[in-house]
Coordinates of C-alpha atoms in Angstrom, one line a residue:
M57 CA -12.4 -0.1 6.7
N58 CA -16.1 0.9 6.7
D59 CA -17.1 -1.9 9.1
E60 CA -14.2 -1.0 11.4
R61 CA -15.2 2.7 11.5
E62 CA -18.7 1.8 12.4
C63 CA -17.3 0.2 15.6
D64 CA -14.9 3.0 16.4
G65 CA -17.7 5.1 18.1
A66 CA -18.4 2.2 20.5
L67 CA -14.8 1.6 21.2
V68 CA -14.2 5.3 21.9
A69 CA -17.2 5.3 24.3
R70 CA -15.8 2.3 26.1
A71 CA -12.3 3.7 26.2
R72 CA -13.6 7.0 27.7
S73 CA -15.2 5.0 30.5
G74 CA -11.9 3.4 31.3
D75 CA -11.9 0.3 29.2
A76 CA -8.2 -0.2 28.3
R77 CA -9.0 -3.1 26.0
A78 CA -11.2 -0.8 23.9
F79 CA -8.3 1.6 23.4
E80 CA -6.0 -1.2 22.6
D81 CA -8.4 -2.3 19.9
L82 CA -8.3 1.2 18.4
V83 CA -4.5 1.1 18.5
R84 CA -4.4 -2.3 16.7
R85 CA -7.0 -1.2 14.2
H86 CA -5.4 2.1 13.1
T87 CA -1.6 1.9 13.8
R88 CA -0.7 0.7 10.2
A89 CA -2.5 3.7 8.6
A90 CA -1.0 6.0 11.2
L91 CA 2.5 4.7 10.4
R92 CA 1.9 5.3 6.7
V93 CA 0.7 8.9 7.3
A94 CA 3.7 9.6 9.6
F95 CA 6.1 8.0 7.1
A96 CA 4.7 10.1 4.3
I97 CA 5.7 13.2 6.2
L98 CA 8.9 12.1 7.9
G99 CA 10.4 9.7 5.4
R100 CA 12.1 7.6 8.0
Q101 CA 10.4 4.5 9.5
A102 CA 11.9 5.0 13.0
D103 CA 10.7 8.6 13.1
A104 CA 7.3 7.5 11.9
E105 CA 7.1 4.9 14.7
D106 CA 8.1 7.6 17.3
A107 CA 5.5 10.0 15.9
C108 CA 2.8 7.3 16.1
Q109 CA 3.6 6.4 19.7
D110 CA 3.5 10.1 20.7
A111 CA 0.2 10.5 18.8
W112 CA -1.3 7.5 20.6
V113 CA -0.4 9.0 24.0
R114 CA -1.8 12.3 23.0
A115 CA -5.0 10.7 21.7
L116 CA -5.5 8.9 25.0
E117 CA -5.0 12.1 26.9
K118 CA -7.4 14.0 24.6
L119 CA -9.9 11.3 23.9
E120 CA -12.7 13.4 25.5
T121 CA -12.2 16.0 22.9
C122 CA -13.0 13.7 20.0
R123 CA -16.3 15.3 19.0
K124 CA -17.3 12.5 16.5
P125 CA -16.2 9.2 17.9
E126 CA -17.5 7.3 14.9
R127 CA -14.9 9.3 12.9
F128 CA -12.1 8.5 15.3
V129 CA -9.6 7.5 12.7
F130 CA -9.8 10.8 10.9
W131 CA -9.4 12.7 14.2
F132 CA -6.5 10.5 15.2
L133 CA -4.7 10.8 11.8
Q134 CA -4.8 14.6 12.2
I135 CA -3.0 14.2 15.6
V136 CA -0.4 12.0 13.7
R137 CA 0.1 14.6 11.0
N138 CA 0.6 17.3 13.6
R139 CA 3.0 15.3 15.6
A140 CA 5.0 14.3 12.5
R141 CA 5.1 17.9 11.2
N142 CA 6.4 19.0 14.6
M143 CA 9.1 16.3 14.6
L144 CA 10.0 17.3 11.0
D145 CA 10.3 21.0 12.0
A146 CA 12.5 20.0 15.0
R147 CA 14.7 17.8 12.9
R148 CA 15.2 20.6 10.4
V149 CA 16.3 23.0 13.2
R150 CA 18.7 20.4 14.7
S151 CA 20.2 19.0 11.5
A152 CA 21.9 20.4 8.5
E153 CA 21.9 17.1 6.7
P154 CA 19.6 16.4 3.8
L155 CA 16.5 14.5 4.9
E156 CA 17.1 11.7 2.5
S157 CA 20.7 11.2 3.5
E158 CA 20.0 7.8 5.2
S159 CA 18.5 6.3 2.0
A160 CA 21.2 7.8 -0.2
A161 CA 23.9 6.3 2.1
D162 CA 22.2 2.9 1.8
L163 CA 22.3 3.1 -2.0
A164 CA 25.9 4.1 -2.0
D165 CA 27.0 1.1 0.1
P166 CA 25.9 -2.0 -1.7
R167 CA 28.1 -4.2 0.6
G168 CA 25.8 -3.6 3.5
S169 CA 22.6 -3.8 1.6
H170 CA 20.5 -6.5 0.1
R171 CA 18.6 -6.0 -3.2
G172 CA 15.4 -5.5 -1.2
E173 CA 16.9 -2.9 1.1
R174 CA 18.4 -1.0 -1.9
L175 CA 15.0 -1.0 -3.6
R176 CA 13.3 0.2 -0.3
A177 CA 15.9 3.0 -0.1
R178 CA 15.2 4.0 -3.7
L179 CA 11.5 4.0 -3.0
E180 CA 11.9 6.1 0.1
K181 CA 14.1 8.6 -1.8
A182 CA 11.5 8.7 -4.6
L183 CA 8.7 9.2 -2.1
A184 CA 10.6 12.1 -0.6
E185 CA 10.5 13.8 -4.1
I186 CA 6.7 14.0 -4.3
P187 CA 4.5 16.3 -2.3
Q188 CA 3.4 15.1 1.1
I189 CA -0.3 14.8 0.2
Q190 CA 0.6 12.6 -2.7
R191 CA 2.9 10.4 -0.5
E192 CA 0.1 10.0 2.0
I193 CA -2.5 9.1 -0.6
V194 CA -0.3 6.6 -2.4
L195 CA 0.7 4.9 0.9
L196 CA -2.9 4.7 2.2
H197 CA -4.4 3.6 -1.2
D198 CA -1.7 1.2 -2.5
L199 CA -0.4 -0.2 0.8
E200 CA -3.3 0.0 3.2
G201 CA -6.1 -0.5 0.6
W202 CA -8.1 2.6 1.5
S203 CA -10.7 3.8 -1.0
H204 CA -10.6 7.2 -2.5
R205 CA -13.7 8.1 -0.4
E206 CA -12.0 7.2 2.8
I207 CA -8.8 9.0 1.8
A208 CA -10.9 12.1 0.8
Q209 CA -12.5 12.1 4.2
A210 CA -9.2 11.7 6.1
A211 CA -7.4 14.4 4.0
E212 CA -10.4 16.7 3.8
I213 CA -10.3 16.8 0.0
S214 CA -12.7 15.6 -2.7
E215 CA -12.6 12.0 -4.1
V216 CA -11.6 13.5 -7.5
M217 CA -8.6 15.2 -5.9
S218 CA -7.6 12.0 -4.2
R219 CA -7.7 10.2 -7.6
Q220 CA -5.8 13.0 -9.2
H221 CA -3.1 13.0 -6.5
L222 CA -2.7 9.3 -6.8
F223 CA -2.4 9.5 -10.6
Q224 CA 0.2 12.2 -10.3
A225 CA 2.1 10.4 -7.6
R226 CA 2.3 7.2 -9.5
R227 CA 3.4 9.0 -12.7
R228 CA 6.2 10.8 -10.9
L229 CA 7.3 7.6 -9.0
R230 CA 7.5 5.8 -12.4
E231 CA 9.7 8.6 -13.7
L232 CA 11.9 8.4 -10.7
L233 CA 12.1 4.7 -10.3
G234 CA 11.3 3.2 -13.7
A235 CA 8.2 1.2 -14.3
E236 CA 9.9 -2.1 -13.4
A237 CA 10.7 -1.0 -9.9
L238 CA 7.0 -0.4 -9.2
G239 CA 6.1 -3.9 -10.0
D240 CA 2.4 -4.4 -10.7
L241 CA 1.3 -1.0 -9.3
S242 CA -1.8 -0.3 -11.3
D243 CA -3.4 2.9 -12.6
D244 CA -7.0 1.8 -11.8
G245 CA -7.2 4.5 -9.0

């Protein structure tokens, strides 16, 4: 990610001057991480995708306000967090159903689910049980390959806290899922 971030400043400058391809490059480069962050907050893939789309539109509209273009990804992930939290608040107001109801329904109906879908539902339910910061860190570190330094910068915490959150998240996920469900998830932090 370090090499990519070095180029973000140049891409932002080109996008600000009207280069649509530069903005498309930013979208391609950072959408996966943005989806992980939104999913950590919302717990539903479809909602995470909606939050990311909204965040990209907002980022394009507000690109001139990005004060440190070389740190675009951190600025953008904050937009994603804000959008996801707003969606979560709106969903809570509109719905009396538990947030994890979709995953629980998938687990209860094995006829319509394959083993992988059931495992994914179990994982989503377990992720919903840990604090949002821990979800975000485990998803960015274990699925996106971000370093603790990069996570610390994005979350505005220390590297030590990033490691601690990852350790606690993995421990809690093992409790909820059992060690075999996590496969070869390591504790090397």
